[in-house]
Amino acid sequence: MRVIHIIPSISEEASGPSYSVTRLCASLAAAGADVRLAVLESARMSVQPGFVKSFSLGWGPRRLGVSPKMRRWLEHEAASGRTDIIHNHGLWMMPNVYSGRVRRSGNCRLVVSPRGTLSRWAFARNRFQKEIFWRLLQRPAVAGATCFHATAESEVEDIRRLGFKQPVCILPNGIDLPPLAKRSDRGQRRLLFLGRIHPVKGVDILLRAWKAVEHRFPEWDLHVAGPDNRGYLPEMQSLATQLRLERIVFRGPLYGDEKWRAYQEASLFVLPTHSENFGITVAEALAAGTPAIVTHGAPWAGLVQHGAGWWIEIGVDPLVECFEHALSTSSQQLTEMGRVGYDWMKRDFSWEHIGTKLLATYQWLLEGGEPPPWVRVN
């Protein structure tokens, strides 16, 4: 089976799909698929997998990602009859439009993973520009999908809300698990936020909630780690100064072993997000054995079901209320919650597990028959 995945960026500085889409392609290749991942040349990784094919940008605004070379290559591959599946990730850039256009050139199936771009919050950002792009370019491309891929039930709701009736494959992102590190009860306890410093992540909520509780929990520090997104980091640093926050560290972006050490050194992870289709940092924290506090903006109800953390309403007051309980929890109990989360990730979120299921979904799209249990047809 020959499969082409499309995503504008897989740079290390980009958001979660940089990791998850690349690992998804690797897991499909390990399961026996012939995989190519088409990306823009401007988004090179320090170590680029052999299945990645990069294309240069053409004329036009950089944020649109216009690439005539990518479009022509995709058209040729679709028309050749060699390609069985085209799988697009994300929306709002021209590579995400090309996928819907070129599938008409041949008999290949089109799978679309919105990657959080269809949420109400995402649609509301730059709404005027998105409405134009949606009507003229993006919706016609997405409408040709044979199947959608959602990472959570909330994303299925977004797909259906916009009127799409196609089957939806519901599979979460996978995660690579490091060895479970032994934790120490000594020293300061650390609350960690790790992710893009972007308005959607709710960093402002976190800082205001920390202001309300920091004096009652002197044994706790707050670390905020992650790359700046279009100047939002200085805004948050300024807010921290205005609030006169104590015991807070802005650590900048963390990658590789340094990132995993940050998870493992934290006693508790927090993501007060407004909107996530998955939230890869939550899975990473759990894979490092760290329990998590996550808002309903991300699909992590399982934190409560498995006893690996807290799942709360969005906002300052709910986060303050949760902090009062979570920061009072003993180190021993938090360690046990982290161990539960690690076991959960190992059981249900391995990349081998996810890749095998997605390959079975592709086979169903090509051959028909009874849909797999993780595919929603209504």
Short mmCIF file of N, CA and C in Angstrom, two decimals, residues 206-362:
data_model
loop_
_atom_site.label_atom_id
_atom_site.label_comp_id
_atom_site.label_asym_id
_atom_site.label_seq_id
_atom_site.Cartn_x
_atom_site.Cartn_y
_atom_site.Cartn_z
N LEU A 206 -3.12 30.44 33.85
CA LEU A 206 -2.20 29.81 34.77
C LEU A 206 -1.54 30.84 35.69
N LEU A 207 -1.06 31.94 35.13
CA LEU A 207 -0.37 32.95 35.93
C LEU A 207 -1.30 33.58 36.95
N ARG A 208 -2.52 33.85 36.57
CA ARG A 208 -3.48 34.46 37.51
C ARG A 208 -3.87 33.47 38.61
N ALA A 209 -3.99 32.20 38.25
CA ALA A 209 -4.31 31.19 39.26
C ALA A 209 -3.12 31.00 40.21
N TRP A 210 -1.91 31.02 39.68
CA TRP A 210 -0.72 30.90 40.52
C TRP A 210 -0.64 32.05 41.52
N LYS A 211 -0.98 33.25 41.06
CA LYS A 211 -1.00 34.41 41.95
C LYS A 211 -1.92 34.17 43.16
N ALA A 212 -3.02 33.49 42.94
CA ALA A 212 -4.00 33.27 44.01
C ALA A 212 -3.53 32.25 45.03
N VAL A 213 -2.59 31.36 44.66
CA VAL A 213 -2.25 30.26 45.57
C VAL A 213 -0.79 30.21 46.00
N GLU A 214 0.09 30.97 45.36
CA GLU A 214 1.52 30.77 45.58
C GLU A 214 1.94 30.97 47.04
N HIS A 215 1.32 31.90 47.75
CA HIS A 215 1.72 32.16 49.13
C HIS A 215 1.28 31.05 50.09
N ARG A 216 0.28 30.28 49.69
CA ARG A 216 -0.18 29.18 50.54
C ARG A 216 0.62 27.90 50.30
N PHE A 217 1.41 27.88 49.23
CA PHE A 217 2.18 26.67 48.91
C PHE A 217 3.64 27.04 48.64
N PRO A 218 4.36 27.48 49.66
CA PRO A 218 5.75 27.92 49.47
C PRO A 218 6.70 26.82 49.04
N GLU A 219 6.29 25.56 49.20
CA GLU A 219 7.15 24.44 48.80
C GLU A 219 7.06 24.15 47.30
N TRP A 220 6.21 24.88 46.58
CA TRP A 220 6.02 24.67 45.14
C TRP A 220 6.63 25.83 44.34
N ASP A 221 7.24 25.51 43.18
CA ASP A 221 7.68 26.47 42.17
C ASP A 221 6.89 26.23 40.89
N LEU A 222 6.75 27.26 40.08
CA LEU A 222 6.11 27.15 38.77
C LEU A 222 7.15 27.36 37.68
N HIS A 223 7.27 26.39 36.77
CA HIS A 223 8.14 26.51 35.61
C HIS A 223 7.28 26.56 34.35
N VAL A 224 7.53 27.57 33.52
CA VAL A 224 6.82 27.73 32.25
C VAL A 224 7.84 27.54 31.14
N ALA A 225 7.69 26.47 30.37
CA ALA A 225 8.66 26.14 29.33
C ALA A 225 7.97 26.07 27.97
N GLY A 226 8.68 26.53 26.95
CA GLY A 226 8.13 26.43 25.60
C GLY A 226 8.55 27.59 24.74
N PRO A 227 8.46 27.43 23.41
CA PRO A 227 8.86 28.49 22.49
C PRO A 227 7.83 29.60 22.40
N ASP A 228 8.30 30.80 22.13
CA ASP A 228 7.41 31.94 21.92
C ASP A 228 6.63 31.76 20.63
N ASN A 229 5.38 32.22 20.62
CA ASN A 229 4.56 32.19 19.42
C ASN A 229 4.11 33.61 19.09
N ARG A 230 4.81 34.23 18.13
CA ARG A 230 4.46 35.55 17.61
C ARG A 230 4.39 36.62 18.71
N GLY A 231 5.39 36.62 19.59
CA GLY A 231 5.50 37.69 20.58
C GLY A 231 4.64 37.55 21.81
N TYR A 232 4.03 36.38 22.05
CA TYR A 232 3.16 36.22 23.21
C TYR A 232 3.96 35.97 24.49
N LEU A 233 5.16 35.44 24.38
CA LEU A 233 5.98 35.19 25.56
C LEU A 233 6.31 36.48 26.31
N PRO A 234 6.80 37.54 25.64
CA PRO A 234 7.05 38.80 26.38
C PRO A 234 5.79 39.34 27.05
N GLU A 235 4.65 39.14 26.43
CA GLU A 235 3.39 39.58 27.03
C GLU A 235 3.12 38.83 28.34
N MET A 236 3.40 37.53 28.35
CA MET A 236 3.20 36.75 29.56
C MET A 236 4.25 37.07 30.62
N GLN A 237 5.46 37.34 30.22
CA GLN A 237 6.49 37.75 31.17
C GLN A 237 6.12 39.09 31.81
N SER A 238 5.56 39.98 31.00
CA SER A 238 5.10 41.26 31.53
C SER A 238 3.95 41.07 32.52
N LEU A 239 3.04 40.15 32.21
CA LEU A 239 1.93 39.87 33.12
C LEU A 239 2.45 39.32 34.44
N ALA A 240 3.44 38.44 34.38
CA ALA A 240 4.02 37.89 35.61
C ALA A 240 4.62 38.99 36.47
N THR A 241 5.25 39.97 35.82
CA THR A 241 5.82 41.10 36.55
C THR A 241 4.71 41.95 37.17
N GLN A 242 3.66 42.24 36.40
CA GLN A 242 2.54 43.03 36.92
C GLN A 242 1.88 42.36 38.12
N LEU A 243 1.78 41.03 38.07
CA LEU A 243 1.15 40.28 39.17
C LEU A 243 2.11 40.08 40.35
N ARG A 244 3.38 40.45 40.16
CA ARG A 244 4.41 40.28 41.20
C ARG A 244 4.51 38.82 41.64
N LEU A 245 4.57 37.97 40.65
CA LEU A 245 4.64 36.54 40.95
C LEU A 245 6.00 36.17 41.51
N GLU A 246 6.00 35.23 42.41
CA GLU A 246 7.22 34.70 43.01
C GLU A 246 7.39 33.24 42.59
N ARG A 247 8.62 32.78 42.68
CA ARG A 247 8.96 31.39 42.39
C ARG A 247 8.39 30.93 41.04
N ILE A 248 8.63 31.75 40.02
CA ILE A 248 8.23 31.39 38.65
C ILE A 248 9.46 31.53 37.75
N VAL A 249 9.64 30.56 36.86
CA VAL A 249 10.77 30.54 35.94
C VAL A 249 10.24 30.35 34.52
N PHE A 250 10.61 31.24 33.59
CA PHE A 250 10.34 31.04 32.17
C PHE A 250 11.59 30.41 31.56
N ARG A 251 11.48 29.18 31.10
CA ARG A 251 12.65 28.40 30.73
C ARG A 251 12.96 28.38 29.24
N GLY A 252 12.06 28.91 28.39
CA GLY A 252 12.29 28.84 26.97
C GLY A 252 11.98 27.46 26.41
N PRO A 253 12.26 27.23 25.13
CA PRO A 253 11.94 25.93 24.51
C PRO A 253 12.86 24.83 25.01
N LEU A 254 12.30 23.64 25.16
CA LEU A 254 13.05 22.46 25.58
C LEU A 254 12.80 21.34 24.58
N TYR A 255 13.87 20.63 24.21
CA TYR A 255 13.74 19.56 23.23
C TYR A 255 14.54 18.34 23.69
N GLY A 256 14.19 17.19 23.14
CA GLY A 256 14.96 15.97 23.37
C GLY A 256 15.05 15.59 24.83
N ASP A 257 16.24 15.19 25.26
CA ASP A 257 16.45 14.74 26.63
C ASP A 257 16.13 15.83 27.65
N GLU A 258 16.42 17.07 27.29
CA GLU A 258 16.14 18.18 28.21
C GLU A 258 14.65 18.30 28.48
N LYS A 259 13.85 18.09 27.46
CA LYS A 259 12.40 18.14 27.64
C LYS A 259 11.93 17.02 28.55
N TRP A 260 12.42 15.80 28.31
CA TRP A 260 11.99 14.67 29.13
C TRP A 260 12.43 14.82 30.59
N ARG A 261 13.62 15.42 30.80
CA ARG A 261 14.05 15.67 32.17
C ARG A 261 13.12 16.65 32.86
N ALA A 262 12.64 17.65 32.12
CA ALA A 262 11.72 18.63 32.70
C ALA A 262 10.43 17.95 33.16
N TYR A 263 9.90 17.05 32.35
CA TYR A 263 8.71 16.30 32.76
C TYR A 263 8.99 15.46 34.01
N GLN A 264 10.12 14.76 33.99
CA GLN A 264 10.43 13.83 35.08
C GLN A 264 10.77 14.55 36.39
N GLU A 265 11.30 15.76 36.30
CA GLU A 265 11.63 16.53 37.49
C GLU A 265 10.42 17.25 38.07
N ALA A 266 9.34 17.33 37.31
CA ALA A 266 8.13 17.99 37.79
C ALA A 266 7.31 17.04 38.66
N SER A 267 6.66 17.59 39.66
CA SER A 267 5.73 16.81 40.48
C SER A 267 4.35 16.77 39.87
N LEU A 268 4.04 17.80 39.06
CA LEU A 268 2.70 17.94 38.50
C LEU A 268 2.79 18.75 37.22
N PHE A 269 2.04 18.35 36.21
CA PHE A 269 1.97 19.06 34.93
C PHE A 269 0.63 19.76 34.83
N VAL A 270 0.60 20.94 34.17
CA VAL A 270 -0.66 21.67 34.01
C VAL A 270 -0.79 22.20 32.59
N LEU A 271 -1.98 22.04 32.01
CA LEU A 271 -2.31 22.59 30.69
C LEU A 271 -3.70 23.21 30.77
N PRO A 272 -3.79 24.54 31.01
CA PRO A 272 -5.09 25.21 31.14
C PRO A 272 -5.64 25.70 29.80
N THR A 273 -5.61 24.87 28.79
CA THR A 273 -5.86 25.25 27.41
C THR A 273 -7.32 25.60 27.12
N HIS A 274 -7.50 26.45 26.11
CA HIS A 274 -8.84 26.77 25.61
C HIS A 274 -9.32 25.73 24.60
N SER A 275 -8.37 25.16 23.82
CA SER A 275 -8.79 24.25 22.75
C SER A 275 -7.61 23.40 22.27
N GLU A 276 -7.76 22.08 22.33
CA GLU A 276 -6.78 21.13 21.80
C GLU A 276 -7.54 19.97 21.18
N ASN A 277 -7.07 19.49 20.02
CA ASN A 277 -7.68 18.28 19.48
C ASN A 277 -7.16 17.04 20.20
N PHE A 278 -5.98 17.16 20.82
CA PHE A 278 -5.41 16.03 21.56
C PHE A 278 -4.64 16.53 22.79
N GLY A 279 -3.56 17.27 22.57
CA GLY A 279 -2.73 17.74 23.66
C GLY A 279 -1.58 16.79 23.90
N ILE A 280 -0.60 16.78 22.98
CA ILE A 280 0.49 15.80 23.04
C ILE A 280 1.31 15.98 24.31
N THR A 281 1.39 17.20 24.84
CA THR A 281 2.19 17.41 26.05
C THR A 281 1.59 16.69 27.25
N VAL A 282 0.27 16.49 27.27
CA VAL A 282 -0.36 15.74 28.35
C VAL A 282 0.11 14.28 28.29
N ALA A 283 0.08 13.71 27.09
CA ALA A 283 0.54 12.33 26.92
C ALA A 283 2.01 12.20 27.29
N GLU A 284 2.81 13.19 26.91
CA GLU A 284 4.24 13.16 27.25
C GLU A 284 4.45 13.20 28.76
N ALA A 285 3.72 14.08 29.43
CA ALA A 285 3.84 14.17 30.89
C ALA A 285 3.49 12.83 31.55
N LEU A 286 2.39 12.24 31.13
CA LEU A 286 1.99 10.95 31.69
C LEU A 286 3.01 9.86 31.37
N ALA A 287 3.57 9.91 30.16
CA ALA A 287 4.58 8.94 29.77
C ALA A 287 5.85 9.08 30.60
N ALA A 288 6.06 10.28 31.16
CA ALA A 288 7.20 10.51 32.04
C ALA A 288 6.86 10.20 33.50
N GLY A 289 5.63 9.75 33.75
CA GLY A 289 5.23 9.42 35.10
C GLY A 289 4.79 10.61 35.93
N THR A 290 4.33 11.68 35.27
CA THR A 290 3.91 12.90 35.96
C THR A 290 2.41 13.09 35.81
N PRO A 291 1.65 13.16 36.91
CA PRO A 291 0.20 13.40 36.80
C PRO A 291 -0.08 14.79 36.26
N ALA A 292 -1.29 15.01 35.77
CA ALA A 292 -1.58 16.25 35.05
C ALA A 292 -2.91 16.87 35.48
N ILE A 293 -2.93 18.20 35.39
CA ILE A 293 -4.16 18.98 35.49
C ILE A 293 -4.44 19.54 34.10
N VAL A 294 -5.60 19.24 33.53
CA VAL A 294 -5.93 19.66 32.17
C VAL A 294 -7.37 20.17 32.16
N THR A 295 -7.61 21.23 31.40
CA THR A 295 -8.96 21.77 31.29
C THR A 295 -9.78 21.01 30.26
N HIS A 296 -11.08 21.28 30.26
CA HIS A 296 -11.99 20.64 29.31
C HIS A 296 -11.74 21.08 27.87
N GLY A 297 -10.83 22.03 27.66
CA GLY A 297 -10.45 22.40 26.30
C GLY A 297 -9.68 21.31 25.59
N ALA A 298 -9.22 20.30 26.32
CA ALA A 298 -8.52 19.15 25.74
C ALA A 298 -9.25 17.87 26.13
N PRO A 299 -9.24 16.85 25.27
CA PRO A 299 -10.06 15.64 25.48
C PRO A 299 -9.41 14.62 26.42
N TRP A 300 -9.24 15.02 27.70
CA TRP A 300 -8.53 14.15 28.63
C TRP A 300 -9.37 13.77 29.83
N ALA A 301 -10.64 13.41 29.58
CA ALA A 301 -11.50 12.92 30.66
C ALA A 301 -10.91 11.67 31.32
N GLY A 302 -10.11 10.93 30.57
CA GLY A 302 -9.50 9.72 31.10
C GLY A 302 -8.59 9.95 32.29
N LEU A 303 -8.13 11.19 32.48
CA LEU A 303 -7.31 11.50 33.65
C LEU A 303 -8.06 11.15 34.94
N VAL A 304 -9.34 11.48 34.97
CA VAL A 304 -10.17 11.19 36.14
C VAL A 304 -10.52 9.71 36.19
N GLN A 305 -10.90 9.16 35.03
CA GLN A 305 -11.31 7.76 34.97
C GLN A 305 -10.19 6.82 35.41
N HIS A 306 -8.94 7.16 35.06
CA HIS A 306 -7.80 6.30 35.38
C HIS A 306 -7.12 6.70 36.69
N GLY A 307 -7.50 7.85 37.25
CA GLY A 307 -6.84 8.29 38.48
C GLY A 307 -5.45 8.83 38.26
N ALA A 308 -5.23 9.48 37.08
CA ALA A 308 -3.90 9.99 36.72
C ALA A 308 -3.82 11.51 36.76
N GLY A 309 -4.89 12.16 37.25
CA GLY A 309 -4.87 13.61 37.30
C GLY A 309 -6.25 14.21 37.45
N TRP A 310 -6.37 15.47 37.04
CA TRP A 310 -7.61 16.24 37.18
C TRP A 310 -8.02 16.80 35.81
N TRP A 311 -9.32 16.82 35.55
CA TRP A 311 -9.89 17.37 34.31
C TRP A 311 -10.94 18.39 34.72
N ILE A 312 -10.70 19.68 34.45
CA ILE A 312 -11.48 20.75 35.07
C ILE A 312 -12.03 21.72 34.03
N GLU A 313 -12.96 22.55 34.45
CA GLU A 313 -13.49 23.60 33.60
C GLU A 313 -12.40 24.62 33.27
N ILE A 314 -12.60 25.34 32.17
CA ILE A 314 -11.64 26.37 31.75
C ILE A 314 -11.86 27.63 32.58
N GLY A 315 -10.78 28.23 33.05
CA GLY A 315 -10.90 29.51 33.75
C GLY A 315 -10.03 29.58 34.99
N VAL A 316 -9.86 30.79 35.50
CA VAL A 316 -9.01 31.01 36.65
C VAL A 316 -9.58 30.35 37.90
N ASP A 317 -10.86 30.58 38.19
CA ASP A 317 -11.45 30.05 39.43
C ASP A 317 -11.40 28.53 39.50
N PRO A 318 -11.78 27.79 38.43
CA PRO A 318 -11.66 26.33 38.50
C PRO A 318 -10.23 25.86 38.71
N LEU A 319 -9.27 26.58 38.11
CA LEU A 319 -7.87 26.18 38.27
C LEU A 319 -7.39 26.45 39.70
N VAL A 320 -7.79 27.57 40.28
CA VAL A 320 -7.44 27.87 41.67
C VAL A 320 -8.00 26.78 42.59
N GLU A 321 -9.25 26.43 42.38
CA GLU A 321 -9.88 25.40 43.20
C GLU A 321 -9.14 24.07 43.08
N CYS A 322 -8.74 23.72 41.87
CA CYS A 322 -8.00 22.48 41.66
C CYS A 322 -6.63 22.54 42.31
N PHE A 323 -5.95 23.68 42.18
CA PHE A 323 -4.64 23.84 42.81
C PHE A 323 -4.73 23.61 44.32
N GLU A 324 -5.79 24.12 44.94
CA GLU A 324 -5.94 23.97 46.40
C GLU A 324 -5.88 22.49 46.80
N HIS A 325 -6.44 21.65 45.97
CA HIS A 325 -6.45 20.22 46.27
C HIS A 325 -5.17 19.54 45.78
N ALA A 326 -4.79 19.79 44.52
CA ALA A 326 -3.67 19.08 43.91
C ALA A 326 -2.34 19.42 44.58
N LEU A 327 -2.11 20.69 44.89
CA LEU A 327 -0.84 21.08 45.49
C LEU A 327 -0.74 20.64 46.94
N SER A 328 -1.87 20.25 47.54
CA SER A 328 -1.88 19.70 48.89
C SER A 328 -1.67 18.19 48.91
N THR A 329 -1.71 17.58 47.74
CA THR A 329 -1.56 16.12 47.64
C THR A 329 -0.12 15.71 47.95
N SER A 330 0.05 14.65 48.68
CA SER A 330 1.39 14.21 49.09
C SER A 330 2.22 13.79 47.88
N SER A 331 3.55 13.87 48.05
CA SER A 331 4.45 13.45 46.98
C SER A 331 4.26 11.98 46.65
N GLN A 332 4.03 11.18 47.67
CA GLN A 332 3.82 9.75 47.47
C GLN A 332 2.58 9.49 46.62
N GLN A 333 1.50 10.21 46.91
CA GLN A 333 0.27 10.00 46.16
C GLN A 333 0.42 10.48 44.72
N LEU A 334 1.10 11.62 44.51
CA LEU A 334 1.31 12.11 43.15
C LEU A 334 2.18 11.12 42.35
N THR A 335 3.17 10.53 43.02
CA THR A 335 4.01 9.54 42.35
C THR A 335 3.20 8.33 41.92
N GLU A 336 2.27 7.89 42.77
CA GLU A 336 1.41 6.76 42.42
C GLU A 336 0.49 7.11 41.26
N MET A 337 -0.06 8.34 41.25
CA MET A 337 -0.88 8.78 40.13
C MET A 337 -0.07 8.80 38.84
N GLY A 338 1.19 9.24 38.93
CA GLY A 338 2.06 9.24 37.75
C GLY A 338 2.33 7.85 37.23
N ARG A 339 2.48 6.89 38.15
CA ARG A 339 2.71 5.50 37.73
C ARG A 339 1.49 4.95 37.01
N VAL A 340 0.31 5.30 37.49
CA VAL A 340 -0.93 4.89 36.83
C VAL A 340 -1.00 5.47 35.42
N GLY A 341 -0.65 6.76 35.28
CA GLY A 341 -0.65 7.39 33.97
C GLY A 341 0.33 6.76 33.01
N TYR A 342 1.51 6.41 33.51
CA TYR A 342 2.52 5.74 32.69
C TYR A 342 2.00 4.41 32.16
N ASP A 343 1.39 3.62 33.02
CA ASP A 343 0.84 2.33 32.61
C ASP A 343 -0.26 2.50 31.58
N TRP A 344 -1.07 3.54 31.74
CA TRP A 344 -2.14 3.84 30.79
C TRP A 344 -1.57 4.17 29.42
N MET A 345 -0.54 5.02 29.36
CA MET A 345 0.09 5.37 28.09
C MET A 345 0.70 4.14 27.43
N LYS A 346 1.36 3.31 28.22
CA LYS A 346 2.01 2.12 27.67
C LYS A 346 1.01 1.15 27.08
N ARG A 347 -0.15 1.04 27.71
CA ARG A 347 -1.17 0.08 27.27
C ARG A 347 -1.92 0.55 26.02
N ASP A 348 -2.31 1.82 25.98
CA ASP A 348 -3.25 2.28 24.95
C ASP A 348 -2.68 3.25 23.93
N PHE A 349 -1.48 3.79 24.13
CA PHE A 349 -1.00 4.87 23.28
C PHE A 349 0.34 4.57 22.61
N SER A 350 0.73 3.33 22.51
CA SER A 350 1.99 3.01 21.82
C SER A 350 1.81 3.28 20.32
N TRP A 351 2.88 3.72 19.66
CA TRP A 351 2.79 4.01 18.23
C TRP A 351 2.53 2.75 17.41
N GLU A 352 3.06 1.63 17.83
CA GLU A 352 2.80 0.37 17.12
C GLU A 352 1.30 0.08 17.10
N HIS A 353 0.65 0.29 18.24
CA HIS A 353 -0.79 0.09 18.39
C HIS A 353 -1.57 1.02 17.45
N ILE A 354 -1.21 2.30 17.44
CA ILE A 354 -1.92 3.31 16.62
C ILE A 354 -1.68 3.06 15.13
N GLY A 355 -0.43 2.79 14.75
CA GLY A 355 -0.11 2.57 13.33
C GLY A 355 -0.83 1.37 12.75
N THR A 356 -0.91 0.28 13.52
CA THR A 356 -1.61 -0.92 13.05
C THR A 356 -3.08 -0.64 12.81
N LYS A 357 -3.71 0.12 13.70
CA LYS A 357 -5.13 0.45 13.55
C LYS A 357 -5.37 1.38 12.35
N LEU A 358 -4.49 2.35 12.15
CA LEU A 358 -4.69 3.26 11.01
C LEU A 358 -4.50 2.51 9.70
N LEU A 359 -3.54 1.60 9.63
CA LEU A 359 -3.34 0.82 8.42
C LEU A 359 -4.56 -0.04 8.13
N ALA A 360 -5.18 -0.60 9.16
CA ALA A 360 -6.41 -1.37 8.98
C ALA A 360 -7.54 -0.47 8.48
N THR A 361 -7.56 0.78 8.91
CA THR A 361 -8.57 1.73 8.41
C THR A 361 -8.37 1.98 6.93
N TYR A 362 -7.12 2.19 6.51
CA TYR A 362 -6.83 2.38 5.08
C TYR A 362 -7.30 1.17 4.26
#
